[in-house]
Every structure is written in structure tokens, then in C-alpha cells.
GROMACS .gro file of N, CA and C in nm:
model
  213
    1UNK      N    1  -9.858  22.767  -3.179
    1UNK     CA    2  -9.887  22.865  -3.077
    1UNK      C    3  -9.828  22.816  -2.945
    2UNK      N    4  -9.741  22.893  -2.890
    2UNK     CA    5  -9.672  22.854  -2.768
    2UNK      C    6  -9.724  22.939  -2.652
    3UNK      N    7  -9.767  22.868  -2.546
    3UNK     CA    8  -9.817  22.939  -2.428
    3UNK      C    9  -9.701  22.958  -2.331
    4UNK      N   10  -9.678  23.082  -2.295
    4UNK     CA   11  -9.571  23.111  -2.201
    4UNK      C   12  -9.622  23.119  -2.058
    5UNK      N   13  -9.749  23.148  -2.042
    5UNK     CA   14  -9.805  23.165  -1.909
    5UNK      C   15  -9.833  23.028  -1.846
    6UNK      N   16  -9.772  23.007  -1.731
    6UNK     CA   17  -9.793  22.882  -1.659
    6UNK      C   18  -9.937  22.871  -1.612
    7UNK      N   19  -9.996  22.980  -1.566
    7UNK     CA   20 -10.135  22.980  -1.519
    7UNK      C   21 -10.230  22.941  -1.632
    8UNK      N   22 -10.206  22.993  -1.750
    8UNK     CA   23 -10.292  22.961  -1.864
    8UNK      C   24 -10.280  22.813  -1.899
    9UNK      N   25 -10.160  22.761  -1.898
    9UNK     CA   26 -10.141  22.619  -1.928
    9UNK      C   27 -10.210  22.530  -1.825
   10UNK      N   28 -10.197  22.565  -1.698
   10UNK     CA   29 -10.264  22.488  -1.592
   10UNK      C   30 -10.415  22.498  -1.606
   11UNK      N   31 -10.468  22.617  -1.638
   11UNK     CA   32 -10.613  22.635  -1.654
   11UNK      C   33 -10.664  22.553  -1.771
   12UNK      N   34 -10.593  22.555  -1.883
   12UNK     CA   35 -10.635  22.476  -1.999
   12UNK      C   36 -10.627  22.326  -1.971
   13UNK      N   37 -10.523  22.285  -1.903
   13UNK     CA   38 -10.510  22.144  -1.867
   13UNK      C   39 -10.623  22.102  -1.773
   14UNK      N   40 -10.655  22.185  -1.675
   14UNK     CA   41 -10.764  22.155  -1.582
   14UNK      C   42 -10.897  22.146  -1.655
   15UNK      N   43 -10.923  22.240  -1.744
   15UNK     CA   44 -11.048  22.240  -1.820
   15UNK      C   45 -11.057  22.116  -1.909
   16UNK      N   46 -10.946  22.080  -1.970
   16UNK     CA   47 -10.944  21.961  -2.056
   16UNK      C   48 -10.969  21.833  -1.976
   17UNK      N   49 -10.903  21.822  -1.862
   17UNK     CA   50 -10.921  21.703  -1.779
   17UNK      C   51 -11.063  21.695  -1.722
   18UNK      N   52 -11.118  21.809  -1.680
   18UNK     CA   53 -11.255  21.810  -1.629
   18UNK      C   54 -11.354  21.773  -1.739
   19UNK      N   55 -11.334  21.826  -1.857
   19UNK     CA   56 -11.421  21.792  -1.970
   19UNK      C   57 -11.411  21.645  -2.006
   20UNK      N   58 -11.290  21.592  -2.006
   20UNK     CA   59 -11.272  21.450  -2.037
   20UNK      C   60 -11.338  21.363  -1.930
   21UNK      N   61 -11.327  21.403  -1.804
   21UNK     CA   62 -11.392  21.327  -1.697
   21UNK      C   63 -11.543  21.330  -1.713
   22UNK      N   64 -11.600  21.445  -1.745
   22UNK     CA   65 -11.744  21.455  -1.765
   22UNK      C   66 -11.790  21.369  -1.883
   23UNK      N   67 -11.716  21.375  -1.991
   23UNK     CA   68 -11.751  21.293  -2.108
   23UNK      C   69 -11.739  21.145  -2.073
   24UNK      N   70 -11.635  21.108  -2.001
   24UNK     CA   71 -11.618  20.968  -1.961
   24UNK      C   72 -11.732  20.918  -1.873
   25UNK      N   73 -11.768  20.997  -1.773
   25UNK     CA   74 -11.880  20.958  -1.687
   25UNK      C   75 -12.010  20.952  -1.767
   26UNK      N   76 -12.027  21.043  -1.859
   26UNK     CA   77 -12.148  21.042  -1.942
   26UNK      C   78 -12.157  20.917  -2.027
   27UNK      N   79 -12.045  20.877  -2.086
   27UNK     CA   80 -12.043  20.757  -2.170
   27UNK      C   81 -12.071  20.633  -2.085
   28UNK      N   82 -12.011  20.625  -1.968
   28UNK     CA   83 -12.035  20.510  -1.880
   28UNK      C   84 -12.181  20.507  -1.836
   29UNK      N   85 -12.236  20.621  -1.797
   29UNK     CA   86 -12.376  20.627  -1.754
   29UNK      C   87 -12.469  20.588  -1.868
   30UNK      N   88 -12.442  20.639  -1.988
   30UNK     CA   89 -12.525  20.604  -2.104
   30UNK      C   90 -12.520  20.453  -2.129
   31UNK      N   91 -12.401  20.396  -2.122
   31UNK     CA   92 -12.387  20.252  -2.144
   31UNK      C   93 -12.464  20.170  -2.041
   32UNK      N   94 -12.457  20.210  -1.915
   32UNK     CA   95 -12.529  20.137  -1.811
   32UNK      C   96 -12.681  20.149  -1.828
   33UNK      N   97 -12.727  20.268  -1.861
   33UNK     CA   98 -12.871  20.288  -1.881
   33UNK      C   99 -12.918  20.210  -2.003
   34UNK      N  100 -12.842  20.213  -2.110
   34UNK     CA  101 -12.878  20.139  -2.231
   34UNK      C  102 -12.885  19.990  -2.202
   35UNK      N  103 -12.786  19.939  -2.129
   35UNK     CA  104 -12.784  19.797  -2.095
   35UNK      C  105 -12.904  19.759  -2.010
   36UNK      N  106 -12.939  19.843  -1.913
   36UNK     CA  107 -13.055  19.815  -1.828
   36UNK      C  108 -13.184  19.814  -1.909
   37UNK      N  109 -13.197  19.907  -2.003
   37UNK     CA  110 -13.318  19.911  -2.086
   37UNK      C  111 -13.327  19.789  -2.177
   38UNK      N  112 -13.217  19.748  -2.234
   38UNK     CA  113 -13.217  19.630  -2.321
   38UNK      C  114 -13.251  19.505  -2.240
   39UNK      N  115 -13.196  19.493  -2.119
   39UNK     CA  116 -13.227  19.377  -2.036
   39UNK      C  117 -13.375  19.376  -1.996
   40UNK      N  118 -13.431  19.494  -1.966
   40UNK     CA  119 -13.572  19.501  -1.931
   40UNK      C  120 -13.660  19.462  -2.050
   41UNK      N  121 -13.623  19.509  -2.168
   41UNK     CA  122 -13.699  19.473  -2.288
   41UNK      C  123 -13.689  19.323  -2.315
   42UNK      N  124 -13.571  19.267  -2.301
   42UNK     CA  125 -13.554  19.123  -2.320
   42UNK      C  126 -13.640  19.044  -2.222
   43UNK      N  127 -13.644  19.088  -2.097
   43UNK     CA  128 -13.724  19.018  -1.996
   43UNK      C  129 -13.872  19.025  -2.030
   44UNK      N  130 -13.919  19.142  -2.076
   44UNK     CA  131 -14.060  19.155  -2.112
   44UNK      C  132 -14.094  19.065  -2.231
   45UNK      N  133 -14.008  19.064  -2.332
   45UNK     CA  134 -14.033  18.978  -2.448
   45UNK      C  135 -14.031  18.831  -2.410
   46UNK      N  136 -13.936  18.793  -2.327
   46UNK     CA  137 -13.928  18.653  -2.285
   46UNK      C  138 -14.053  18.614  -2.206
   47UNK      N  139 -14.100  18.704  -2.121
   47UNK     CA  140 -14.221  18.676  -2.044
   47UNK      C  141 -14.342  18.658  -2.135
   48UNK      N  142 -14.354  18.742  -2.237
   48UNK     CA  143 -14.466  18.729  -2.330
   48UNK      C  144 -14.458  18.599  -2.409
   49UNK      N  145 -14.339  18.563  -2.452
   49UNK     CA  146 -14.323  18.439  -2.528
   49UNK      C  147 -14.354  18.318  -2.440
   50UNK      N  148 -14.309  18.322  -2.316
   50UNK     CA  149 -14.336  18.210  -2.225
   50UNK      C  150 -14.486  18.192  -2.203
   51UNK      N  151 -14.559  18.305  -2.192
   51UNK     CA  152 -14.703  18.294  -2.174
   51UNK      C  153 -14.771  18.240  -2.299
   52UNK      N  154 -14.719  18.273  -2.416
   52UNK     CA  155 -14.783  18.229  -2.540
   52UNK      C  156 -14.757  18.082  -2.570
   53UNK      N  157 -14.641  18.031  -2.535
   53UNK     CA  158 -14.606  17.894  -2.571
   53UNK      C  159 -14.629  17.795  -2.457
   54UNK      N  160 -14.690  17.841  -2.349
   54UNK     CA  161 -14.717  17.752  -2.237
   54UNK      C  162 -14.815  17.643  -2.281
   55UNK      N  163 -14.787  17.518  -2.251
   55UNK     CA  164 -14.881  17.412  -2.290
   55UNK      C  165 -15.013  17.426  -2.215
   56UNK      N  166 -15.122  17.410  -2.288
   56UNK     CA  167 -15.256  17.423  -2.232
   56UNK      C  168 -15.323  17.285  -2.231
   57UNK      N  169 -15.411  17.263  -2.136
   57UNK     CA  170 -15.486  17.137  -2.138
   57UNK      C  171 -15.582  17.133  -2.256
   58UNK      N  172 -15.627  17.014  -2.291
   58UNK     CA  173 -15.715  16.997  -2.406
   58UNK      C  174 -15.847  17.072  -2.389
   59UNK      N  175 -15.897  17.078  -2.267
   59UNK     CA  176 -16.026  17.141  -2.243
   59UNK      C  177 -16.012  17.288  -2.200
   60UNK      N  178 -15.907  17.354  -2.243
   60UNK     CA  179 -15.880  17.492  -2.203
   60UNK      C  180 -15.994  17.585  -2.242
   61UNK      N  181 -16.035  17.583  -2.367
   61UNK     CA  182 -16.139  17.675  -2.412
   61UNK      C  183 -16.276  17.633  -2.362
   62UNK      N  184 -16.295  17.504  -2.339
   62UNK     CA  185 -16.423  17.460  -2.285
   62UNK      C  186 -16.445  17.512  -2.144
   63UNK      N  187 -16.336  17.527  -2.068
   63UNK     CA  188 -16.351  17.582  -1.933
   63UNK      C  189 -16.395  17.728  -1.938
   64UNK      N  190 -16.349  17.804  -2.037
   64UNK     CA  191 -16.397  17.941  -2.054
   64UNK      C  192 -16.544  17.942  -2.093
   65UNK      N  193 -16.580  17.854  -2.183
   65UNK     CA  194 -16.718  17.846  -2.228
   65UNK      C  195 -16.810  17.813  -2.110
   66UNK      N  196 -16.768  17.719  -2.028
   66UNK     CA  197 -16.848  17.681  -1.911
   66UNK      C  198 -16.858  17.797  -1.812
   67UNK      N  199 -16.751  17.871  -1.796
   67UNK     CA  200 -16.754  17.985  -1.703
   67UNK      C  201 -16.848  18.094  -1.753
   68UNK      N  202 -16.851  18.118  -1.884
   68UNK     CA  203 -16.940  18.220  -1.938
   68UNK      C  204 -17.087  18.177  -1.930
   69UNK      N  205 -17.110  18.049  -1.951
   69UNK     CA  206 -17.248  18.000  -1.945
   69UNK      C  207 -17.300  17.999  -1.802
   70UNK      N  208 -17.210  17.986  -1.706
   70UNK     CA  209 -17.252  17.983  -1.565
   70UNK      C  210 -17.299  18.121  -1.520
   71UNK      N  211 -17.247  18.226  -1.582
   71UNK     CA  212 -17.286  18.362  -1.543
   71UNK      C  213 -17.407  18.397  -1.617
   0.00000   0.00000   0.00000
């Protein structure tokens, strides 16, 4: 199919370029949002693991027991 109209060719080219630009920006935005969400999830998991593996003193639970008995 051969387009003879210059206006039609320019309009199709413009629509194609605009669509490609929108798709490109969408892909970049999706990638940035995905990366931010993964980093936030990693930070939350790392924070939870750090709290769980933190060394505790030997009398850790005894201090809770003493605090409950004091009340």
C-alpha cells in the first residue's frame, strides 16, 4: 500500500512517534517504580532480620519478667 498524500504520511509518522514516546516513557516510569518498590521491600526485610538476629544479653527475658512483676 503506497501513500501518495504527504499530509497522511506526516500524520502517520507523527502518531507513530508520539505513541513510541508514550510507550518509552511508560516503560521507564514502570522500571523506576518497580525498582523503588523492590528497594523498599529489601530495606524492610533487612530491618526485620537485623532486629531478629541482634545479640541479646543473657538476662533479656528476666528483665521483662521483673518489669511485669513490678506492675
